[in-house]
Coordinates of C-alpha atoms in Angstrom, one line a residue:
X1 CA 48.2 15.4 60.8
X2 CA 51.4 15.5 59.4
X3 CA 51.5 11.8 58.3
X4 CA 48.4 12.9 56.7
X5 CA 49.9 15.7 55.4
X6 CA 53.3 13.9 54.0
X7 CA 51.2 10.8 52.6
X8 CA 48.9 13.8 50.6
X9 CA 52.1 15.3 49.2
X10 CA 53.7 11.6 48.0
X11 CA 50.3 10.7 46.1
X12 CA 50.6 14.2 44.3
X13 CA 53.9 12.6 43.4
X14 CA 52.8 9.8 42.1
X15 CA 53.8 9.0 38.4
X16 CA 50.2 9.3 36.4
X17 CA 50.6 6.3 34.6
X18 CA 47.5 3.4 33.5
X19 CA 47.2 0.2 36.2
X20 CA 47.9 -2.9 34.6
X21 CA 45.0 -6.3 35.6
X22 CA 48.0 -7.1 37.4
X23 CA 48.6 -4.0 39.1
X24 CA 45.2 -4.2 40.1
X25 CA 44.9 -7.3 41.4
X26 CA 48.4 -6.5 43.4
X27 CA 45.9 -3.7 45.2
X28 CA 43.6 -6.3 45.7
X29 CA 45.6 -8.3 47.4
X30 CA 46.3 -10.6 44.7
X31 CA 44.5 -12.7 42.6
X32 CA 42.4 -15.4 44.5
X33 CA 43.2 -17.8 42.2
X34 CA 46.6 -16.8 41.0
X35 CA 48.4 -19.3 39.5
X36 CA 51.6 -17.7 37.9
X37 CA 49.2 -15.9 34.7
X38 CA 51.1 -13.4 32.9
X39 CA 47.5 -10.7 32.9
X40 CA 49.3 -8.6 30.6
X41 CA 49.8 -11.5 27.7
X42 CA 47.8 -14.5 28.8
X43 CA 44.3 -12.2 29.1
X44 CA 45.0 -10.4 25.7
X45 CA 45.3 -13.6 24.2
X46 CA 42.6 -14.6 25.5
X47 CA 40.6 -11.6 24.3
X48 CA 42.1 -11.7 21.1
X49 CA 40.5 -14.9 20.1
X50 CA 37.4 -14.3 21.4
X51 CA 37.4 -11.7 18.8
X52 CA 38.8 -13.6 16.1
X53 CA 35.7 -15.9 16.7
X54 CA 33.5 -13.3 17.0
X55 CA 35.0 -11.8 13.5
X56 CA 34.7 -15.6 11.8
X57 CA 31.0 -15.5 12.9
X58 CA 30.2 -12.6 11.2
X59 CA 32.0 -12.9 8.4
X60 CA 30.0 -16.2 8.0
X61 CA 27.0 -13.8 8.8
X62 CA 27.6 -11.3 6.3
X63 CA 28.6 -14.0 3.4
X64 CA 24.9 -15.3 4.7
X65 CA 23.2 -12.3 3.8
X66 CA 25.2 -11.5 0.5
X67 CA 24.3 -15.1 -0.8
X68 CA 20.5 -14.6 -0.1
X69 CA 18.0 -14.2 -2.6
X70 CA 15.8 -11.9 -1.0
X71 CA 13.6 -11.2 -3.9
X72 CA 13.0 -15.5 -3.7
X73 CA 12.2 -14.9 0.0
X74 CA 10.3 -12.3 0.1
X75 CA 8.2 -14.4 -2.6
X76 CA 8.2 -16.8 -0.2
X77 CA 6.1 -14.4 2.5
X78 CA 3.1 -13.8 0.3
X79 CA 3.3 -17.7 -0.6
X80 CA 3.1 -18.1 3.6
X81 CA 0.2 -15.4 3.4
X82 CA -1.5 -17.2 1.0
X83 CA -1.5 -20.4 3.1
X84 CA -4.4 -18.2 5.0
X85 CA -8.0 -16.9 4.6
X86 CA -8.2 -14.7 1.5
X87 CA -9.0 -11.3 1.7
X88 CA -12.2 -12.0 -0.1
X89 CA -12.8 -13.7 3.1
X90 CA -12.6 -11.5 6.2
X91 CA -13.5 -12.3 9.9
X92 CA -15.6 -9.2 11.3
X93 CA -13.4 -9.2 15.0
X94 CA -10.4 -7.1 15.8
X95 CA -9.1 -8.9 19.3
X96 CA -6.9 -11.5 17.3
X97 CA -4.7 -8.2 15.2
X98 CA -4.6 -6.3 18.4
X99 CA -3.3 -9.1 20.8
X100 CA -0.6 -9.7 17.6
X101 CA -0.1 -6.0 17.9
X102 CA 0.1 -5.9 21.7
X103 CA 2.3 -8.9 21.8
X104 CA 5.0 -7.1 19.8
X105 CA 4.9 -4.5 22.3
X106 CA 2.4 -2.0 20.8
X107 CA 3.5 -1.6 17.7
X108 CA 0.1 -0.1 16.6
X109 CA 0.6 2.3 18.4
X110 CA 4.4 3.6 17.8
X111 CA 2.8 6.2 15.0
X112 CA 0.1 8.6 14.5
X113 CA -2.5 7.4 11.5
X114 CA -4.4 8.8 8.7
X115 CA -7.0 6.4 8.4
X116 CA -8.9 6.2 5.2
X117 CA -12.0 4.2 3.9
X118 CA -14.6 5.0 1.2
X119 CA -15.6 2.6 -1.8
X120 CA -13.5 4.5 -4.5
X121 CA -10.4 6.3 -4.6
X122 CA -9.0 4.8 -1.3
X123 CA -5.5 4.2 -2.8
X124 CA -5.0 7.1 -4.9
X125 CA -6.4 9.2 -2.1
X126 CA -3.9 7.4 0.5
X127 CA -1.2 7.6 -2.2
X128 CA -1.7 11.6 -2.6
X129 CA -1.7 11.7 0.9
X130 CA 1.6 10.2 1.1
X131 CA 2.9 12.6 -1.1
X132 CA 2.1 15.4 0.7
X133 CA 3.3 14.7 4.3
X134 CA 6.3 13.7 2.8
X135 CA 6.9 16.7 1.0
X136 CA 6.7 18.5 4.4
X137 CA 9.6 16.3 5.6
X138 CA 7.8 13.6 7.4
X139 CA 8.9 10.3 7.2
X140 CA 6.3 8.7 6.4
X141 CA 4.5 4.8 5.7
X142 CA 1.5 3.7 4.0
X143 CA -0.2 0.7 3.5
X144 CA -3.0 0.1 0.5
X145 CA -4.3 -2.8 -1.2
X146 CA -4.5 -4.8 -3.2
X147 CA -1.2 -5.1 -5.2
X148 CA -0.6 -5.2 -9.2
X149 CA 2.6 -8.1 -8.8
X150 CA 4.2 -7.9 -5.6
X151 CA 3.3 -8.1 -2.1
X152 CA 5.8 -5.2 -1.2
X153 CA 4.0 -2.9 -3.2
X154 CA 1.5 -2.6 -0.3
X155 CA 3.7 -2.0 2.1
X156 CA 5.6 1.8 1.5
X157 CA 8.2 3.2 3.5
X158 CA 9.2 6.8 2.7
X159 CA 7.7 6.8 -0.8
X160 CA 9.2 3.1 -2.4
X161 CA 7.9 -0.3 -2.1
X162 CA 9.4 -1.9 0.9
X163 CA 13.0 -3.9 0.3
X164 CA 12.8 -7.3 0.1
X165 CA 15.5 -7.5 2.9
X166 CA 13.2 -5.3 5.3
X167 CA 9.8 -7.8 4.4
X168 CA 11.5 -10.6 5.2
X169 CA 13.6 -9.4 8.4
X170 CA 9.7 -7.9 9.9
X171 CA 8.1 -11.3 8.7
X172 CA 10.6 -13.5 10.7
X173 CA 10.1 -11.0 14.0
X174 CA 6.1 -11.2 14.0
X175 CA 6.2 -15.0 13.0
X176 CA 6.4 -16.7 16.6
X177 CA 4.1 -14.0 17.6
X178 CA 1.6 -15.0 15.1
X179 CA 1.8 -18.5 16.2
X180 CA 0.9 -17.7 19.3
X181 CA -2.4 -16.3 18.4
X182 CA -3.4 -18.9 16.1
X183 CA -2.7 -21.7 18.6
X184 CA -5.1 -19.1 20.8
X185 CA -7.4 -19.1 18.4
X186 CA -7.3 -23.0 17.1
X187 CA -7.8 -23.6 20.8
X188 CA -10.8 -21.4 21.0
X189 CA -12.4 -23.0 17.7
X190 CA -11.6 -19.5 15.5
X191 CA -10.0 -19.3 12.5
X192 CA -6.5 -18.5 12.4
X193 CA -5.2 -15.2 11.6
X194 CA -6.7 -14.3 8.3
X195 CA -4.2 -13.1 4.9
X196 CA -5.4 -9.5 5.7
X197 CA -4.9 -9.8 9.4
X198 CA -1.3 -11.0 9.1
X199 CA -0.4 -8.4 6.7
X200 CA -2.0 -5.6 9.1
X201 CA 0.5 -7.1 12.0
X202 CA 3.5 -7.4 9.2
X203 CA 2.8 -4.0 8.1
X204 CA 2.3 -2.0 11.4
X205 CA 5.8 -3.9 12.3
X206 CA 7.6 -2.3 9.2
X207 CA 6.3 0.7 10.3
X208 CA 8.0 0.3 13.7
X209 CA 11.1 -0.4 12.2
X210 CA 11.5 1.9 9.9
X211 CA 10.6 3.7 12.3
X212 CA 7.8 6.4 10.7
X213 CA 6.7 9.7 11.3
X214 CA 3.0 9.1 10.2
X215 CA 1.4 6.4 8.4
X216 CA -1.0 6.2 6.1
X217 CA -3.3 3.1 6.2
X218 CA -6.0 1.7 3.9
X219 CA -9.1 0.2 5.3
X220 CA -9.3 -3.4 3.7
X221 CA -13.1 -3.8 3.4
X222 CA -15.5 -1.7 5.7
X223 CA -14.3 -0.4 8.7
X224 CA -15.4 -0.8 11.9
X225 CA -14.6 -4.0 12.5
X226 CA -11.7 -4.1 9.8
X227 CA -8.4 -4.9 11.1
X228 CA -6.4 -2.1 10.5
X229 CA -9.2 -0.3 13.1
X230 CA -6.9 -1.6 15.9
X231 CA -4.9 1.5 15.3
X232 CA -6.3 4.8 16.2
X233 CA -6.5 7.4 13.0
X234 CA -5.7 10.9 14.5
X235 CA -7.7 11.4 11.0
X236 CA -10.1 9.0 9.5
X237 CA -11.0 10.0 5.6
X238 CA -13.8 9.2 3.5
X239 CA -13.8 8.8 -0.4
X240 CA -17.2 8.5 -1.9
X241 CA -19.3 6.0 -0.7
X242 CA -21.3 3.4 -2.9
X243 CA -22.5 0.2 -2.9
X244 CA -19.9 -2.6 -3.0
X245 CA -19.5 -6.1 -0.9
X246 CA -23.1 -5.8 -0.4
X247 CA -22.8 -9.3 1.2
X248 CA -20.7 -8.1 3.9
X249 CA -21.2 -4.3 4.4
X250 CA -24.9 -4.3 4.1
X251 CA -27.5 -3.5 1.4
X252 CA -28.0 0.2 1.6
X253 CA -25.3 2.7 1.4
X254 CA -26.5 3.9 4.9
X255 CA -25.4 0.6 6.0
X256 CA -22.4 0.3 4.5
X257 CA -21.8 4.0 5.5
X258 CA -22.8 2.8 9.4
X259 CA -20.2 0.7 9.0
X260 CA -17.3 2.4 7.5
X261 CA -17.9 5.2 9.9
X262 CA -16.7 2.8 12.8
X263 CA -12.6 3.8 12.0
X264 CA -13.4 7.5 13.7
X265 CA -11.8 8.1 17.1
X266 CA -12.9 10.0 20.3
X267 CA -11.8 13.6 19.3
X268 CA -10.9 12.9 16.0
X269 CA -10.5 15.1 13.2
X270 CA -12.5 14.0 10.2
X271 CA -12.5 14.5 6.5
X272 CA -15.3 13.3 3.9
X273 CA -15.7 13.3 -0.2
X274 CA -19.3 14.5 -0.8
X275 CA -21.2 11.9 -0.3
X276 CA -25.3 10.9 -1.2
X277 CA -26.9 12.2 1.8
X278 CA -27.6 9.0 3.5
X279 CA -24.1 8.1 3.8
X280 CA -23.2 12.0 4.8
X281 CA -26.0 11.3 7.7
X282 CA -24.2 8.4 8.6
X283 CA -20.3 9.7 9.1
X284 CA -22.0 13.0 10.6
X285 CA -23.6 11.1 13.3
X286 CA -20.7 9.4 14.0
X287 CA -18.3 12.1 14.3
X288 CA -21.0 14.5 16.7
X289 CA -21.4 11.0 18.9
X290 CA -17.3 10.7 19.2
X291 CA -17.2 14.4 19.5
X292 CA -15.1 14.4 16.4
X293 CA -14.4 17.5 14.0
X294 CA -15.8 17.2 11.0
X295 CA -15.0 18.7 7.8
X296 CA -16.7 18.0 4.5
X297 CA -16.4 18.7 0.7
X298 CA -17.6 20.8 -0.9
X299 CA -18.2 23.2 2.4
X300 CA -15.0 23.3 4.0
X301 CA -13.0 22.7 1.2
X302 CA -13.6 22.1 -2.7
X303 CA -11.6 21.8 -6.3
X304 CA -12.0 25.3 -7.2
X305 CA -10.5 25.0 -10.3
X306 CA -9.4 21.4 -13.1
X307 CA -8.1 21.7 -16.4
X308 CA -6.6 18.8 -18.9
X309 CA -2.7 19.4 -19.2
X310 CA 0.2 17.7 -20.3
X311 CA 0.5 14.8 -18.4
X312 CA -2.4 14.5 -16.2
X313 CA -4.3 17.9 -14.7
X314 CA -3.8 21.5 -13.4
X315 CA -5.9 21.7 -10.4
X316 CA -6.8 24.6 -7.8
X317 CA -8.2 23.7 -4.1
X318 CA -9.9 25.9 -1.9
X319 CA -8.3 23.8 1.7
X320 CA -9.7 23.9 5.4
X321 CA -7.4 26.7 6.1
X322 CA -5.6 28.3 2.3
X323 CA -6.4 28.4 -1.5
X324 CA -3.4 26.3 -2.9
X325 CA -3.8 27.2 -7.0
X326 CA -2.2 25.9 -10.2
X327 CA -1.0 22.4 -8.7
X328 CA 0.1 19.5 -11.6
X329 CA -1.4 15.9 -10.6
X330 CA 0.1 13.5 -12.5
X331 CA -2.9 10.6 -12.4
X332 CA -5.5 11.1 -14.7
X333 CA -9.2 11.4 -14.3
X334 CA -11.6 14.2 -13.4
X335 CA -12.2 12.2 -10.4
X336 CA -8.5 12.4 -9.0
X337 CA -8.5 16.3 -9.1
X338 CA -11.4 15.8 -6.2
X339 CA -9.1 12.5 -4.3
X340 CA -6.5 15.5 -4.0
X341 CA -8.5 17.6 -2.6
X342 CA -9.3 15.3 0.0
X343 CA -5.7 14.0 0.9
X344 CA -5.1 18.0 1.0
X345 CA -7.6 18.7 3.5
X346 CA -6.3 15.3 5.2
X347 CA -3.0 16.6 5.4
X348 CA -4.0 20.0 6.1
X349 CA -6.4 18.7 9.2
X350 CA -3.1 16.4 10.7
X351 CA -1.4 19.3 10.8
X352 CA -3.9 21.1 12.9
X353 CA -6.3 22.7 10.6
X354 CA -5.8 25.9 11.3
X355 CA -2.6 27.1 9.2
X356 CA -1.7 27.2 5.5
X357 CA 0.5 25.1 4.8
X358 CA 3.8 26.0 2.7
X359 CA 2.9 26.0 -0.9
X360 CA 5.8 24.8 -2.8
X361 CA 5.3 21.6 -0.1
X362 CA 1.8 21.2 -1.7
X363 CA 3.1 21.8 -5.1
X364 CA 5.9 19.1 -4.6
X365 CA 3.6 16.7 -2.7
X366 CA 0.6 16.9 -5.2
X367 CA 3.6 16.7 -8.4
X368 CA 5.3 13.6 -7.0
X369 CA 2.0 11.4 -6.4
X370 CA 1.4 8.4 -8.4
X371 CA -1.7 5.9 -8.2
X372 CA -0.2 2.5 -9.8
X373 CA -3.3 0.8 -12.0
X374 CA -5.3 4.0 -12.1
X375 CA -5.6 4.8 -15.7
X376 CA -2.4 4.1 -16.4
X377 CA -0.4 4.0 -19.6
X378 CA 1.4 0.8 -19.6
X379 CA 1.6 0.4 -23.7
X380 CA 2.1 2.2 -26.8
X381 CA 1.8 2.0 -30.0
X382 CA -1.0 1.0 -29.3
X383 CA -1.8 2.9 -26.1
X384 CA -2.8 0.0 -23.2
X385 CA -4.5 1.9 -20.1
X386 CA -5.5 -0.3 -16.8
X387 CA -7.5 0.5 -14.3
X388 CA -9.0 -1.1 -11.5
X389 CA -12.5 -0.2 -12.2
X390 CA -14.2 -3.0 -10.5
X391 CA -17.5 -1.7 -9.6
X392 CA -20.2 0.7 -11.0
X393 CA -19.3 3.7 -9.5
X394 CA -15.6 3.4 -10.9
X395 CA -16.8 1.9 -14.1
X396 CA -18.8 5.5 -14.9
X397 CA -15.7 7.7 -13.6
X398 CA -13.5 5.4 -15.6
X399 CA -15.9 5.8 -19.0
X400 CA -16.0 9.6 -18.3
X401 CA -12.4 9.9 -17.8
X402 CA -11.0 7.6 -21.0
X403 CA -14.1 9.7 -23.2
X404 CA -12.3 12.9 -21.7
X405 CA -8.5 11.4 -21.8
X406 CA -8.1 9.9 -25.0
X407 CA -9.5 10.3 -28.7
X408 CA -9.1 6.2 -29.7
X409 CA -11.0 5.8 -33.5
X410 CA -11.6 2.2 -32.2
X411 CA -11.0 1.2 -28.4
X412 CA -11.2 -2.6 -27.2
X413 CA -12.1 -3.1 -23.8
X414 CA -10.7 -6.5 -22.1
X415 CA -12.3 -7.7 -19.2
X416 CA -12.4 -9.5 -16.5
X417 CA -14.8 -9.7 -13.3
X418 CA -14.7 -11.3 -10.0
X419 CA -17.2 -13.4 -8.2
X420 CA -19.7 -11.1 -6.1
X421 CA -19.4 -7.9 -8.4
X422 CA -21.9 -6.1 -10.2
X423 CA -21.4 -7.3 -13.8
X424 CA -24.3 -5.5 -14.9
X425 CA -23.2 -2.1 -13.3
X426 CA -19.6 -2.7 -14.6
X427 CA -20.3 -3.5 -18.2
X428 CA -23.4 -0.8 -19.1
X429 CA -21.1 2.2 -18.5
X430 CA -17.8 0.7 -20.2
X431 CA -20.0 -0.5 -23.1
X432 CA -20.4 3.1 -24.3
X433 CA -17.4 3.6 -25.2
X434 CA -16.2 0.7 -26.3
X435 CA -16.1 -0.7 -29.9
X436 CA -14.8 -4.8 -29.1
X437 CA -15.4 -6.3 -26.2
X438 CA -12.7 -9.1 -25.5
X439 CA -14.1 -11.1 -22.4
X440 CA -11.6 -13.2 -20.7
X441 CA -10.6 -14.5 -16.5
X442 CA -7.7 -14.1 -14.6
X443 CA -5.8 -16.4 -12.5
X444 CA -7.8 -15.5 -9.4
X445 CA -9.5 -18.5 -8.1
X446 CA -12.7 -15.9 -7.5
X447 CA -12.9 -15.0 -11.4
X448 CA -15.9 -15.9 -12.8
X449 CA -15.1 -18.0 -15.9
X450 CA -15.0 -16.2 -18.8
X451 CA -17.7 -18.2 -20.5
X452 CA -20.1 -17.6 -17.9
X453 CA -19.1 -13.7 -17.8
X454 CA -19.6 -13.5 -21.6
X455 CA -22.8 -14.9 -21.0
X456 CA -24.0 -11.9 -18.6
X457 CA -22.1 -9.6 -20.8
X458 CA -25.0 -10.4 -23.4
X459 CA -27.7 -10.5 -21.3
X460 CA -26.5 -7.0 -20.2
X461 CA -26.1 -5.6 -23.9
X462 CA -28.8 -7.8 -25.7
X463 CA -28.2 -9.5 -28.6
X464 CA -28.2 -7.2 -31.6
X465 CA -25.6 -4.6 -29.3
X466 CA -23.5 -7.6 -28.1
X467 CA -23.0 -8.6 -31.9
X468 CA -22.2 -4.3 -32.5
X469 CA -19.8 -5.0 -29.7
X470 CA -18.1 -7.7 -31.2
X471 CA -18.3 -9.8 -27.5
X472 CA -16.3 -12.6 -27.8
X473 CA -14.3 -15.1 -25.1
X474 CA -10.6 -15.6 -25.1
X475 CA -10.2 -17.5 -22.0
X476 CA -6.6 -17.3 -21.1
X477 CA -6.0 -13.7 -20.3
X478 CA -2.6 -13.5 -21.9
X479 CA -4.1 -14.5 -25.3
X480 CA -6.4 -12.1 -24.5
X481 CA -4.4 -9.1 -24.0
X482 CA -2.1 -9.8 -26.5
X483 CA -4.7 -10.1 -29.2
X484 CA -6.1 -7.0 -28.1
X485 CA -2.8 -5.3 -28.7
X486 CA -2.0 -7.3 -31.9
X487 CA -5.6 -5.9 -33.5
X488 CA -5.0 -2.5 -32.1
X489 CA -1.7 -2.3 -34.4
X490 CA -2.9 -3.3 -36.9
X491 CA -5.7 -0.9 -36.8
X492 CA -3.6 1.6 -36.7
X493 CA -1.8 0.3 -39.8
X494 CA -4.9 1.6 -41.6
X495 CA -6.1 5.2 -42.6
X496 CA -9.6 6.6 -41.8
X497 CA -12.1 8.2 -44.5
X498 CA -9.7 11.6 -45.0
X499 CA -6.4 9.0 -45.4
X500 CA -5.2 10.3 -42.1
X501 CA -3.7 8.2 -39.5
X502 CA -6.4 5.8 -36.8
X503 CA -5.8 5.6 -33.4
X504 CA -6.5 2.4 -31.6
X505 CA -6.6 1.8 -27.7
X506 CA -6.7 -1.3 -25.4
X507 CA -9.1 -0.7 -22.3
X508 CA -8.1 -3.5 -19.4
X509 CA -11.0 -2.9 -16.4
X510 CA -13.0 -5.3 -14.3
X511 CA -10.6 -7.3 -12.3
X512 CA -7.5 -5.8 -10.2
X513 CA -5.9 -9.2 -10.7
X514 CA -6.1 -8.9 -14.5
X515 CA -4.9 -5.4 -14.2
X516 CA -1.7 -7.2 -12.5
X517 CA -1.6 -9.6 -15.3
X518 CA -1.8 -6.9 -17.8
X519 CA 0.8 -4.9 -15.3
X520 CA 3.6 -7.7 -15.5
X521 CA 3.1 -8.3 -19.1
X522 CA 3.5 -4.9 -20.1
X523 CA 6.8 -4.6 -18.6
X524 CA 8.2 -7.8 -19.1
X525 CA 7.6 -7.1 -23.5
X526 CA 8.2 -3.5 -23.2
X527 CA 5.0 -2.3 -24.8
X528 CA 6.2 1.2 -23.9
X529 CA 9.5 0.5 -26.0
X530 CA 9.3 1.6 -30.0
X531 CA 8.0 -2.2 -31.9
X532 CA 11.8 -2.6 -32.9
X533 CA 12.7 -2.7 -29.5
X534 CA 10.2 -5.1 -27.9
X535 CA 11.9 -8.0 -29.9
X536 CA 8.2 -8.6 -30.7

């Protein structure tokens, strides 16, 4: 006991001062394999270069990634995509994106999802909707299609395009992955993973990383069997159903509605544009079979109130659960005050349903929201406007809202249609208010050639109005915009009956790739820019 006791008392004596390797070994019992080292100096040194090579390596790394074009590689992902089955061409299967999505560990399932589909106003609807969660502090994703230049533009983290860094770092990750189900797929006599598909797997992946709050997602074409379905929407949305990819989605709006309505969930909650009443049928059969809550315009919520202002609209919206009253959209069109509405109720029915939600948030939300291609202003001087109008459903909201927008004394519509649209519903209602008619093709290999669209453009109009119209082809769809805008200046050169000042406009419609076109071009002259500027 008292050995104990003494050896207790000498360890409280003990100097407190750090073991060296050596000291430790000593307690050891010495190193096995001790050969004279100094640990002290020898070991240091020995750590010390390991970290001067680990500093040389990334210093090499970094130089790496300061020298890399990332705008030229993130080019160089769409080019990849390309190398796949267009979008016009979609596979009706979901297995291949979900095993992609279950190889990379789940990844369509690291986020809740707003799920919309609908025929018209899926982007500005999913854009809107974007707005708004993030205006309540989420951080959020979205993914719409199809794009005006860039690839990234589909892909939105927090608001902004994703970096070009951030597409190519995600593309590189999923790559082997994507490999792997093609080979499963060569092997089992499918087609490889389509353009759409990849860029489903590529997007959900960005989402990941980011990582989001909530995303919002765009249905590519249909629905049920679309590949974005292999996520589960906590809300799936409608926008007005019509008839469109009649080849694909069915004949009948009841059909394409059957199959659109295949994105909502078990328990769902569920939120729907009016619609005719056999696609309301439809989405209200779905949602009672999937014991899904269903709320629909204009019963459970409705624009209350939509007046012109400066820069877009002053709307009012009665919402599943508050009145939310004088809120500025900034994208143009009747039409949009109606797509708020429905990301509102969206938004409102994520959060639960059953509370107002902060109004200043819906202010901000509703303020900030921007629809790229959607009767925008991309010129001036003479005013340019694109819009993806590219059926005839958005061709008559796009003739009522350019009649209601704009007061051109001579508007010249430019267009361009793709294979498999309605030409006839496209051109009737844009013929109305046009005054020239400039037909032309983009660069799409699905354009129909601009000779052959002129063609149905007369057969639409008839003769005598074709000749009113001024129909004529320029082929090369740069030529064509730019003459449109060179004759629209000069129009306005002019004076009308009274001597006062004409107004001339440029209408570009038909074709979202020509709206790109028209896009790229705009910015790259500055038509926005006063003439002196645009070194034109």
């Amino acid at each position: 006991m008292s050995d104990d006791r003494n050896r207790d008392e000498s360890d409280d004596n003990l100097p407190e001062e750090e073991l060296t390797a050596e000291d430790i070994a000593k307690l050891l019992g010495g190193a096995p394999f001790d050969d004279g080292l100094d640990f002290d100096t020898d070991f240091a040194d020995d750590f010390a270069a390991e970290e001067v090579r680990l500093s040389d390596r990334e210093a090499e790394e970094r130089r790496r990634l300061e020298q890399t074009d990332w705008r030229e590689e993130a080019d160089a992902v769409f080019d990849e995509l390309m190398e796949r089955v267009g979008e016009g061409q979609p596979q009706p299967r979901l297995a291949p994106t979900r095993r992609a999505c279950e190889l990379l560990g789940d990844i369509h399932r690291a986020w809740p999802m707003i799920h919309i589909t609908g025929t018209n106003g899926k982007s500005s609807t999913a854009r809107i909707t974007e707005s708004l969660l993030r205006a309540h502090g989420l951080r959020t994703g979205i993914l719409t299609s199809p794009h005006l230049v860039r690839l990234n533009e589909r892909i939105g983290i927090d608001g902004a395009p994703i970096a070009d860094e951030r597409l190519v770092a995600n593309w590189r990750d999923i790559e082997p992955f994507l490999a792997i189900v093609d080979a499963e797929l060569e092997e089992a006599g499918e087609v490889r993973l389509t353009f759409f598909e990849a860029l489903t797997v590529l997007a959900f992946a960005c989402f990941a990383d980011a990582p989001v709050d909530v995303a919002v997602v765009e249905v590519g074409m249909g629905g049920e069997w679309d590949s974005t379905n292999v996520a589960d929407g906590a809300v799936s949305v409608f926008t007005p159903i019509s008839l469109d990819h009649v080849g694909r989605l069915g004949s009948t709006v009841a059909e394409i509605a059957r199959t659109k309505s295949g994105i909502i969930k078990p328990g769902a909650s569920v939120v729907s544009a009016a619609q005719p009443a056999e696609a309301a049928a439809e989405i209200a059969a779905a949602a009672e079979r999937l014991e899904a809550k269903l709320f629909v315009e204009p019963t459970d919520f409705a624009v209350t109130a939509d007046h012109m202002a400066v820069g877009g609209r002053l709307i009012s919206v009665r919402g599943l659960s508050g009145q939310y009253d004088d809120l500025p959209l900034a994208i143009a069109g009747d039409y949009q005050a109606h797509n708020a509405a429905l990301a509102l109720a969206a938004v409102e029915a994520f959060f639960g349903g059953e509370r107002e939600l902060l109004a200043e948030n819906v202010e901000a939300g509703i303020a900030e929201a921007l629809s790229p291609g959607r009767l925008e202003l991309v010129g001036a001087s003479p005013a340019v406007v694109i819009d993806a109008a590219h059926n005839p459903h958005g061709a008559a909201h796009l003739a009522q809202a350019v009649t209601e927008t704009y007061a051109f004394d001579q508007l010249t519509l430019v267009l361009a249609v793709l294979e498999d649209k309605n030409v006839e519903g496209i051109v009737r209602p844009l013929a109305t208010i046009a005054d020239r008619i400039i037909v032309t093709q983009s660069d799409s290999p699905r354009a129909i050639d601009a000779y052959d669209l002129a063609e149905m453009v007369r057969d639409v109009l008839g003769e005598e109005l074709a000749e009113q119209k001024q129909v004529r082809v320029i082929d090369r769809s740069e030529d064509a915009l730019l003459q449109a805008r060179a004759e629209a200046a000069a129009f306005e050169l002019g004076e009308d009956d009274h001597g006062l000042p004409q107004s001339a406009g440029v209408l570009v419609t038909g074709s979202i790739t020509l709206i790109g076109e028209a896009y790229a071009l705009a910015h790259e002259g500055g038509w926005k820019l006063p003439p002196e500027d645009t070194g034109e």
